[in-house]
mmCIF file of C-alpha atoms in Angstrom:
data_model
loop_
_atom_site.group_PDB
_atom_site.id
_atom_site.type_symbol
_atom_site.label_atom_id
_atom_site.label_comp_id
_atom_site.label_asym_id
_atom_site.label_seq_id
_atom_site.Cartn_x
_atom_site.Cartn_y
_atom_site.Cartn_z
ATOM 1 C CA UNK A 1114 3.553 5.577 56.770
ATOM 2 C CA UNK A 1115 0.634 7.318 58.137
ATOM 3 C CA UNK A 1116 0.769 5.318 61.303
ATOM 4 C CA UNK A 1117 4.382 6.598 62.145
ATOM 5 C CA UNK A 1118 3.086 9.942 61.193
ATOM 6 C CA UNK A 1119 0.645 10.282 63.138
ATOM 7 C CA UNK A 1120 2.530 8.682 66.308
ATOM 8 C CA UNK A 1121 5.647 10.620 65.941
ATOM 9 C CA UNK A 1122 5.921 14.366 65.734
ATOM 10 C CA UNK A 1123 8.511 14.387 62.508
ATOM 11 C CA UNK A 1124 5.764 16.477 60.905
ATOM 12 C CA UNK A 1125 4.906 20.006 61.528
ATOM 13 C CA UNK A 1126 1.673 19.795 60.292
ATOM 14 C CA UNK A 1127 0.877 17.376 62.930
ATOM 15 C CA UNK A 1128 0.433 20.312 65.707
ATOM 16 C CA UNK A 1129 -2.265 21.964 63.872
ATOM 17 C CA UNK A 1130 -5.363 20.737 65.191
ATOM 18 C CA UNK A 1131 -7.111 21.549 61.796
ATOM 19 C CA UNK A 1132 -4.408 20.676 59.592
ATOM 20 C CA UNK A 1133 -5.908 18.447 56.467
ATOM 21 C CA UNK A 1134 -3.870 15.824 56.228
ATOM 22 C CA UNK A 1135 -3.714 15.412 60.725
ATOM 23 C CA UNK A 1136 -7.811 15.019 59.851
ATOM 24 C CA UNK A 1137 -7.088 12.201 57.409
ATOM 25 C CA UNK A 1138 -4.788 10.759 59.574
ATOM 26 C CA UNK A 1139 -7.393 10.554 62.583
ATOM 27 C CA UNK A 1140 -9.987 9.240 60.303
ATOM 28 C CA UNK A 1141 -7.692 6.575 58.470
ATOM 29 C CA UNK A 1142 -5.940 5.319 61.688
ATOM 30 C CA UNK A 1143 -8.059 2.722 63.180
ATOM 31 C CA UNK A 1144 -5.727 -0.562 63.342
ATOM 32 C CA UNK A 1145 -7.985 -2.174 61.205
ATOM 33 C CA UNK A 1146 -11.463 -1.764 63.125
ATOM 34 C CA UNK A 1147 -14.152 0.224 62.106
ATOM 35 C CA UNK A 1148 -14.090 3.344 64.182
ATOM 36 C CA UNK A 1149 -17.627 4.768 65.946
ATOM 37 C CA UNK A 1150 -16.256 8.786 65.550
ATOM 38 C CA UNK A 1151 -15.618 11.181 62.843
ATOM 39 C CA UNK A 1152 -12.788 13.781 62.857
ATOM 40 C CA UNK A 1153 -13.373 16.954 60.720
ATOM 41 C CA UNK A 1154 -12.434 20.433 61.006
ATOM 42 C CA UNK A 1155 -13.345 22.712 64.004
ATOM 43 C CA UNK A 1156 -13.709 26.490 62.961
ATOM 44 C CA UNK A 1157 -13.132 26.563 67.474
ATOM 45 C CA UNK A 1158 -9.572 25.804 66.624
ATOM 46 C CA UNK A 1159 -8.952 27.574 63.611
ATOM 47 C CA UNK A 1160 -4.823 28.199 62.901
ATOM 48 C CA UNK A 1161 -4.447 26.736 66.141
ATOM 49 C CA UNK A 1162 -1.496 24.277 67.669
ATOM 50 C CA UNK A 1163 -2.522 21.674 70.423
ATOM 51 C CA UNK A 1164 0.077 23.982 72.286
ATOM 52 C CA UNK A 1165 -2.248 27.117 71.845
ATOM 53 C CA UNK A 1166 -5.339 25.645 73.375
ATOM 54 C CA UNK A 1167 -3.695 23.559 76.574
ATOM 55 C CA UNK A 1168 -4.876 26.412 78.663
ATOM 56 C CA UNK A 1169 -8.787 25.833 77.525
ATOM 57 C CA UNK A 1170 -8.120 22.530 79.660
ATOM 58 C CA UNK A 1171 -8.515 24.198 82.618
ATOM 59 C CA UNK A 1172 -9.826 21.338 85.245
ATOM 60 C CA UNK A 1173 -8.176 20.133 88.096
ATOM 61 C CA UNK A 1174 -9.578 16.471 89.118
ATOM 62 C CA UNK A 1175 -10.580 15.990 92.552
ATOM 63 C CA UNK A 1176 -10.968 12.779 92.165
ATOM 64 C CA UNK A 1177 -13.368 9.741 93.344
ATOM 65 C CA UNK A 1178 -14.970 11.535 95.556
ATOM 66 C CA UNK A 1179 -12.065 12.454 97.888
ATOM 67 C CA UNK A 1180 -13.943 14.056 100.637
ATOM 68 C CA UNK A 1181 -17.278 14.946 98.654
ATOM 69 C CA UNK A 1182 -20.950 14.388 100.174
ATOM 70 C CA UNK A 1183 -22.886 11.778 98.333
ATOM 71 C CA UNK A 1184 -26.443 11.231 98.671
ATOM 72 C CA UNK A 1185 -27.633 7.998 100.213
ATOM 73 C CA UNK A 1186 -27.696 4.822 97.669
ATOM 74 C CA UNK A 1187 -31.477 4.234 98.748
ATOM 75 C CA UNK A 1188 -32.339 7.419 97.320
ATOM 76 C CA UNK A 1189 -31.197 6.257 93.734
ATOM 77 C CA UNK A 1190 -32.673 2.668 94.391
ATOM 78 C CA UNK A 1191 -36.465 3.820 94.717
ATOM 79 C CA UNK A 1192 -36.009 5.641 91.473
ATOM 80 C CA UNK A 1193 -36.997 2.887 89.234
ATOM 81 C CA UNK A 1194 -35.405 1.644 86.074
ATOM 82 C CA UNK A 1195 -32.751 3.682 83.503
ATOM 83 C CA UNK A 1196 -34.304 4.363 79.974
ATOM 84 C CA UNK A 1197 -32.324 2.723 77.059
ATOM 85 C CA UNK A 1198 -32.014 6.649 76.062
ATOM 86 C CA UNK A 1199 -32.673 10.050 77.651
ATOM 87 C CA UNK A 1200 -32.464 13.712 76.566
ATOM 88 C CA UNK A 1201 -32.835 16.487 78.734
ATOM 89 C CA UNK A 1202 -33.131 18.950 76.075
ATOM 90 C CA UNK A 1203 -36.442 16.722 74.519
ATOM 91 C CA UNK A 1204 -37.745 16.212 78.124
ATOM 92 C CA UNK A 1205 -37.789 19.955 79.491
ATOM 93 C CA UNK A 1206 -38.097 21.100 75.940
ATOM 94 C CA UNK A 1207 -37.031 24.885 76.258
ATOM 95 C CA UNK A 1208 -35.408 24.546 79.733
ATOM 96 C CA UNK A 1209 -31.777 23.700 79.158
ATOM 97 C CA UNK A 1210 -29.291 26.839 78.509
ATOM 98 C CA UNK A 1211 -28.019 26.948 74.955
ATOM 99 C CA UNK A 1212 -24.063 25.963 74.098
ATOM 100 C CA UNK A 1213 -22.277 28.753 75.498
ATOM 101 C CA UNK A 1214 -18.156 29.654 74.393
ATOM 102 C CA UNK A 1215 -15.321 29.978 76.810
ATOM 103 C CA UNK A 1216 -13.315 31.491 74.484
ATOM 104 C CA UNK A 1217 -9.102 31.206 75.034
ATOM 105 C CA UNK A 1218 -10.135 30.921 79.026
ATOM 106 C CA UNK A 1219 -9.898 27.643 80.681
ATOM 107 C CA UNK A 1220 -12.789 28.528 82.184
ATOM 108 C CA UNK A 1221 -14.476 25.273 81.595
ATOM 109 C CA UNK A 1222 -14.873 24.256 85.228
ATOM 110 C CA UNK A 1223 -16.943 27.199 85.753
ATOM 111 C CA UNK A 1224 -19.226 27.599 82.621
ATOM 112 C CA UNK A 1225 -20.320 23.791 83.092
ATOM 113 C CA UNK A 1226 -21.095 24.250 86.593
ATOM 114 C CA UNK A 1227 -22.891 27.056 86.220
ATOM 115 C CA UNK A 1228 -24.959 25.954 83.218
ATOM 116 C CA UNK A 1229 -26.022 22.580 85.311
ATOM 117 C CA UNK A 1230 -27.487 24.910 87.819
ATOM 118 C CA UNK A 1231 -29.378 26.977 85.135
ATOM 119 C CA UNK A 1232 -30.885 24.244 83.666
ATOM 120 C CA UNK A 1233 -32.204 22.955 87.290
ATOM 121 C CA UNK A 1234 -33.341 26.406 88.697
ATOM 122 C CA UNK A 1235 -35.511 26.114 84.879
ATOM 123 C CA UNK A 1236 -36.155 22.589 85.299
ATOM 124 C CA UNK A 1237 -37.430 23.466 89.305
ATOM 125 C CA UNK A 1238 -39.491 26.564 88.365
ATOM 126 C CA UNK A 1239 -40.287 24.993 85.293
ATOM 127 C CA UNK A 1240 -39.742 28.759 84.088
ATOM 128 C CA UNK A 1241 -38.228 28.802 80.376
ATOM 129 C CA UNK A 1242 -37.711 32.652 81.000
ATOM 130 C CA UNK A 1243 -35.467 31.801 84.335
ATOM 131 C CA UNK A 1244 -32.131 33.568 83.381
ATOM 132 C CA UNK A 1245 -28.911 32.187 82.115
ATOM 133 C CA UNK A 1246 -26.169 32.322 85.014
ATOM 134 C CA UNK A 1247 -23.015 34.362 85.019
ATOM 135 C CA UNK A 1248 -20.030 32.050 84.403
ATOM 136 C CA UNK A 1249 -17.893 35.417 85.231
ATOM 137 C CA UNK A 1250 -18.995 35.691 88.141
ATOM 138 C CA UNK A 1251 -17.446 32.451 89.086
ATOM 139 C CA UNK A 1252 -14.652 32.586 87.611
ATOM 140 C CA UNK A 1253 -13.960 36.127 88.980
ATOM 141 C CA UNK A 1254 -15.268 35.773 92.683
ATOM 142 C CA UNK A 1255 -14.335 32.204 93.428
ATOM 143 C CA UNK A 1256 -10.950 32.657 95.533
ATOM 144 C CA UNK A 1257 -10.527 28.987 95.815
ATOM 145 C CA UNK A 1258 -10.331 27.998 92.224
ATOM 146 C CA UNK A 1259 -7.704 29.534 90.019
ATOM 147 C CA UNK A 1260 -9.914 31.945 87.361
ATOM 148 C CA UNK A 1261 -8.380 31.385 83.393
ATOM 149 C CA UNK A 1262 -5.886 28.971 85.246
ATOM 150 C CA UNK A 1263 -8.342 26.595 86.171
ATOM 151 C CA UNK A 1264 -10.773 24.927 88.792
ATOM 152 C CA UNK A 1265 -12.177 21.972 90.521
ATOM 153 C CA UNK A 1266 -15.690 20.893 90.384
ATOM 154 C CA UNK A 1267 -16.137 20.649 94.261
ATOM 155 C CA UNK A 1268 -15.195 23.941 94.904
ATOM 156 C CA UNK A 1269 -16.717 25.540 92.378
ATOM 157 C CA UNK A 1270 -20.125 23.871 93.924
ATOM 158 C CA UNK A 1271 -19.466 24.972 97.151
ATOM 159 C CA UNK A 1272 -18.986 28.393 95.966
ATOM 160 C CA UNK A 1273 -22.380 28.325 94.121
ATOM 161 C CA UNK A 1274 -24.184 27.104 97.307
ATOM 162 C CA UNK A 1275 -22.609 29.118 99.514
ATOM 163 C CA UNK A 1276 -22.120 32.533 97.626
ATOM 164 C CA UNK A 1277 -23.785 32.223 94.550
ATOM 165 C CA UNK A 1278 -23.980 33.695 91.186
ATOM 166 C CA UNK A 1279 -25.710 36.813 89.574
ATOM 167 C CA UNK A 1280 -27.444 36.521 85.938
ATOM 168 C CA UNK A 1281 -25.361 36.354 82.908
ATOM 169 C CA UNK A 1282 -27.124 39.704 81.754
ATOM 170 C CA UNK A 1283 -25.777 41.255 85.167
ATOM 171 C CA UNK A 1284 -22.499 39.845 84.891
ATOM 172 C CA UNK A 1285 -21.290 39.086 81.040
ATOM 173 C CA UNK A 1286 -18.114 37.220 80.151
ATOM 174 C CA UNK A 1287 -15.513 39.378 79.897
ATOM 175 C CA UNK A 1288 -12.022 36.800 80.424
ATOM 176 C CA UNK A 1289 -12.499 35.106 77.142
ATOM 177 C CA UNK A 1290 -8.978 36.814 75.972
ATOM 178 C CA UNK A 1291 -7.529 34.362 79.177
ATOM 179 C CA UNK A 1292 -7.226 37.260 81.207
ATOM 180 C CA UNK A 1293 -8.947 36.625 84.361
ATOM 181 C CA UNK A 1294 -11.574 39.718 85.101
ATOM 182 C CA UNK A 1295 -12.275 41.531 88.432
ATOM 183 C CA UNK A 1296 -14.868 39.956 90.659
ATOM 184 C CA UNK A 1297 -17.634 42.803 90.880
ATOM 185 C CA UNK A 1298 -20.013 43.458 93.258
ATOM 186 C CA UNK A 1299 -22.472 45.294 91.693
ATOM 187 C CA UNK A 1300 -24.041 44.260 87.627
ATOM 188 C CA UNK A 1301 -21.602 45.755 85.148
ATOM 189 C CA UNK A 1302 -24.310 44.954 82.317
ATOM 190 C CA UNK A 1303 -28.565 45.137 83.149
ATOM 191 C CA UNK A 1304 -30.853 43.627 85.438
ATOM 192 C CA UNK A 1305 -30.662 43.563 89.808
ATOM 193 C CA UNK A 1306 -27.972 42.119 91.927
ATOM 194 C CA UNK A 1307 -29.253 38.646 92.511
ATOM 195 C CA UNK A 1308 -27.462 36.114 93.777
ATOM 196 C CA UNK A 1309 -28.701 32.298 92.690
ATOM 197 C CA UNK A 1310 -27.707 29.643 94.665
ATOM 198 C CA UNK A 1311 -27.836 26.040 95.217
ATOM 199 C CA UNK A 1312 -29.435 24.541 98.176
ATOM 200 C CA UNK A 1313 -27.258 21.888 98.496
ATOM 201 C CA UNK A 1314 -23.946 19.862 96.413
ATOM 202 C CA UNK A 1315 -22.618 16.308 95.801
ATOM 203 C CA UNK A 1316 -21.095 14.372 93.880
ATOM 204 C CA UNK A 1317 -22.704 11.433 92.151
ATOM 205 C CA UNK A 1318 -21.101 7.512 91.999
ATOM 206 C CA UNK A 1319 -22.127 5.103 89.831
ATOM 207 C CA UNK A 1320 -22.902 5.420 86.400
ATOM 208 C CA UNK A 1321 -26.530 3.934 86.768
ATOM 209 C CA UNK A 1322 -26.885 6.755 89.465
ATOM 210 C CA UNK A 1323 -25.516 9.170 87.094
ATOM 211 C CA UNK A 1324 -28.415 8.558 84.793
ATOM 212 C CA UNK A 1325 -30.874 8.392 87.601
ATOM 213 C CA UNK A 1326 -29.714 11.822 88.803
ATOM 214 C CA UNK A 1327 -30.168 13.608 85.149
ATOM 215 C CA UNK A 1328 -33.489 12.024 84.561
ATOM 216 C CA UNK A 1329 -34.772 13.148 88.187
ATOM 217 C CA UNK A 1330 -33.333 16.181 88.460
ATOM 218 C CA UNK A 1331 -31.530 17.697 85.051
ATOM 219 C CA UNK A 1332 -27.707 17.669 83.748
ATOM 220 C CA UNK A 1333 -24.377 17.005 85.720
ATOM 221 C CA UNK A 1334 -21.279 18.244 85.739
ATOM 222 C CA UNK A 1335 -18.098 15.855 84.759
ATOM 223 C CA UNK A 1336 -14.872 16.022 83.950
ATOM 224 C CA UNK A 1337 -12.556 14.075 81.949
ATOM 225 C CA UNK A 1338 -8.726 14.315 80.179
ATOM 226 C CA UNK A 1339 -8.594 14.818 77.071
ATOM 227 C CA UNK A 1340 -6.310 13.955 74.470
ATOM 228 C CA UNK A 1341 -5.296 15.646 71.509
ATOM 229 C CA UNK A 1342 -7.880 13.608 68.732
ATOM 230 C CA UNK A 1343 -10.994 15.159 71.019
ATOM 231 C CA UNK A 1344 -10.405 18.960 69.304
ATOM 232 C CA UNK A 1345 -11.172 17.635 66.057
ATOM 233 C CA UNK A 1346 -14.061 15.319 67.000
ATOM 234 C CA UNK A 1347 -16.983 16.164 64.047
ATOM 235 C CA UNK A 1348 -19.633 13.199 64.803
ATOM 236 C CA UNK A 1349 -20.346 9.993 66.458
ATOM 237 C CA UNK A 1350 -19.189 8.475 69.769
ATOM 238 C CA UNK A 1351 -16.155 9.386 70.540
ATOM 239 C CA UNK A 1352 -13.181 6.693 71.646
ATOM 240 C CA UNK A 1353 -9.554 8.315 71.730
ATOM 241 C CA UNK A 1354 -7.217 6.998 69.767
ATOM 242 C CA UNK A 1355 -5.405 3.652 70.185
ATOM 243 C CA UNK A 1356 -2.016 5.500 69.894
ATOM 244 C CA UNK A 1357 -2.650 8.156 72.733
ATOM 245 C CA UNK A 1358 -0.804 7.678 76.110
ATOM 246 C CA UNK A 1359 -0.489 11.292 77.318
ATOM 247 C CA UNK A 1360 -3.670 13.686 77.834
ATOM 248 C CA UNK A 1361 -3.498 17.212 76.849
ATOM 249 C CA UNK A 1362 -5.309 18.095 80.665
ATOM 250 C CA UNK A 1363 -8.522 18.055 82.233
ATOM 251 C CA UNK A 1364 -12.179 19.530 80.622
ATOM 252 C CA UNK A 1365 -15.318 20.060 82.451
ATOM 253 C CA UNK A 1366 -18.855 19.508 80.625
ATOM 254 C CA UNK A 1367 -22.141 18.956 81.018
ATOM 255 C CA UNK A 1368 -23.897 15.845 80.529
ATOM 256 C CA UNK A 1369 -27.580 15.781 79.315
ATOM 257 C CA UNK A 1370 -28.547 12.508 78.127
ATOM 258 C CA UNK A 1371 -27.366 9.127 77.091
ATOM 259 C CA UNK A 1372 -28.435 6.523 74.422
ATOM 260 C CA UNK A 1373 -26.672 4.335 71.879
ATOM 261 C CA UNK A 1374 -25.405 4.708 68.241
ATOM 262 C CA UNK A 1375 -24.967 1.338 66.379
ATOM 263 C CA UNK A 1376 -24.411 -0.837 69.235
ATOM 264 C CA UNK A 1377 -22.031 2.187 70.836
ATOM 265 C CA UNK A 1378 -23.986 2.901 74.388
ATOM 266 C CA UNK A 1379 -22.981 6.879 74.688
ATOM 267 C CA UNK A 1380 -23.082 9.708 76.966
ATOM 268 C CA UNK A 1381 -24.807 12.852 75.269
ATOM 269 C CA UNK A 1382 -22.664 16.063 76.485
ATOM 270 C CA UNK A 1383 -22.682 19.830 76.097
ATOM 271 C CA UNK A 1384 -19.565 21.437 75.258
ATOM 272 C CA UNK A 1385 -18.515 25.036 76.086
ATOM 273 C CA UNK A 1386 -16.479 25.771 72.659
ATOM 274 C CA UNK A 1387 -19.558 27.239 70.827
ATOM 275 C CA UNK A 1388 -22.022 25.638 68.266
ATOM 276 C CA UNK A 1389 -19.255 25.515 65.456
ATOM 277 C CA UNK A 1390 -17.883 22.756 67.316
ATOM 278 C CA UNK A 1391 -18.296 19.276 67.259
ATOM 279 C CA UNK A 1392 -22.095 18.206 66.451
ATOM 280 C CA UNK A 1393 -23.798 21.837 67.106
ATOM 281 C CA UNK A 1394 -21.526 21.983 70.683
ATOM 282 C CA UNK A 1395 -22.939 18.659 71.871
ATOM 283 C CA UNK A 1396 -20.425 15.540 71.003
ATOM 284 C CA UNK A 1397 -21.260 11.619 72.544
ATOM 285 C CA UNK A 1398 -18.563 9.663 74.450
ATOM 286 C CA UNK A 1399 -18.244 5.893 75.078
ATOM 287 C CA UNK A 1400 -20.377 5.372 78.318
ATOM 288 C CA UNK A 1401 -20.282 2.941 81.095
ATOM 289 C CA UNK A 1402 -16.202 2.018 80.788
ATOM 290 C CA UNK A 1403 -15.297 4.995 82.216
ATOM 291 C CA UNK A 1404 -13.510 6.340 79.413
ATOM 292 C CA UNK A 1405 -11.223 8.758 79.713
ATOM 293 C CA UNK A 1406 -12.497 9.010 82.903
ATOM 294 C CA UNK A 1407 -15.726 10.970 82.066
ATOM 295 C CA UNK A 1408 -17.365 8.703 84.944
ATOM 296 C CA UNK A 1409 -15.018 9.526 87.811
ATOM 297 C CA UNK A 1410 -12.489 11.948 87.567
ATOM 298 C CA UNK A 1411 -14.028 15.042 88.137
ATOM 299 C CA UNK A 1412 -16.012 13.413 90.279
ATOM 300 C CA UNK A 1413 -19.221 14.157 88.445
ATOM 301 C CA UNK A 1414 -21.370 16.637 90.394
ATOM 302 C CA UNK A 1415 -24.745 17.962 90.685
ATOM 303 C CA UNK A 1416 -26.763 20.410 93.288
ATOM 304 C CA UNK A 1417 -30.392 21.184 94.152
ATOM 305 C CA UNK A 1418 -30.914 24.957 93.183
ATOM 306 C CA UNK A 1419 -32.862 27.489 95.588
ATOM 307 C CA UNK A 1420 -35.739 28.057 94.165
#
């Protein structure tokens, strides 16, 4: 019974992300296997349908790389051997942002991208005190992603190398209602009218080069779909569901470390749905199968920040 429950929709329980008994079916359903993830409730999704929070999804993939600079192979090659585990957050111990919250935006494209060049203008400057940067003022200013309706991770890059974005104390987030706000050009909250940039963008191929890039240089961006069992991931390394065909749509995230969790290698990632989520706002995925296409969908992406 709880196998036809929980792939049919007979039920209307079943749309509520936090609904008891759709938890026990997530944590009972594992076709006899011992699953490496823990579902639980989300105080993120609180009274919430999968249909309310399809527009938090708000990534467009780009793709393989269609049409993004790489850097050369031989500059991964001469950067030695991957660690069995790595955490950015342990190895620049004060340097990486904190979880931040979207809110009922789908925003995500932007607050990841922006948060992976915070953490590398600290990591550069080595500067704990470096600010946190304005995901408004991407998701305001940049023209050729779609605000609350979504983005790409290319040209949210190129809009942070070639435009730039002010301090989060400048510029606060004010389209968490899903209202996109007015791109300003002047701070609306304290502090001068700086523009940060990045030097330069690309994407990143290759998981091993994936790893190479975060231990050299500090998080990535990535995207990946995400199906309906993800909102009420609690703990572990998560694997969706045997039953799910259809993703919900796309997420962008930060990834900030890797390792493995009873013989489950994982990526370690930083969410953008606040700290009451998932494991503090961090959550692991299966890494080095691609899953769910974490590893090339978005494609993952990076940049060098001006410093």
């Amino acid at each position: 019974m709880l196998a036809l429950a929980a792939v049919g929709s007979a039920n209307a329980w079943e749309e509520q992300i936090n609904h008891p008994d759709n938890i026990k079916n997530l944590n009972d359903l594992h076709l006899g296997k011992a699953d490496t993830w823990v579902a639980g409730e989300n105080r993120f999704f609180q009274n919430k349908t999968y249909e309310d929070v399809k527009g938090l999804l708000g990534t467009t993939f780009a793709g393989n790389l269609l049409g993004s600079p790489v850097k050369e192979q031989k500059y991964y090659d001469a950067l030695g051997d991957v660690p069995a585990s790595f955490d950015s957050r342990t190895t620049w111990d004060g340097l990486i942002a904190p979880i931040r919250d979207q809110q009922q935006c789908g925003s995500c494209w932007a607050f990841s991208a922006v948060e992976v060049l915070t953490d590398r203008l600290r990591i550069a400057k080595k500067d704990k005190t470096s600010p946190v940067l304005s995901a408004e003022d991407l998701v305001a200013c940049d023209k050729s992603d779609n605000g609350c309706g979504g983005g790409r991770l290319p040209t949210a890059w190129n809009f942070l190398q070639n435009t730039g974005v002010v301090s989060d104390a400048c510029e606060p987030y004010t389209s968490g209602s899903g209202t996109t706000g007015t791109c300003q050009t002047k701070c609306t909250g304290s502090g001068d009218y700086t523009k940060y940039k990045a030097t330069s963008s690309y994407a990143v191929k290759g998981v091993a080069n994936m790893q190479k890039e975060i231990m050299t240089n500090g998080p990535i961006q990535v995207a990946f779909s995400v199906y309906k069992s993800f909102m009420s991931y609690k703990t572990g390394v998560y694997q969706k569901k045997w039953y799910e065909i259809m993703p919900e749509g796309g997420h962008a995230v930060k990834i900030v470390g890797w390792g493995t969790e009873s013989g489950t290698d994982y990526w370690l990632v930083a969410n953008s749905w606040n700290t009451s989520w998932g494991e503090d706002g961090f959550f692991k995925i299966l890494r080095g199968k691609d899953h769910c296409g974490i590893e090339t969908e978005g494609p993952p992406y990076a940049g060098m920040p001006a410093v």
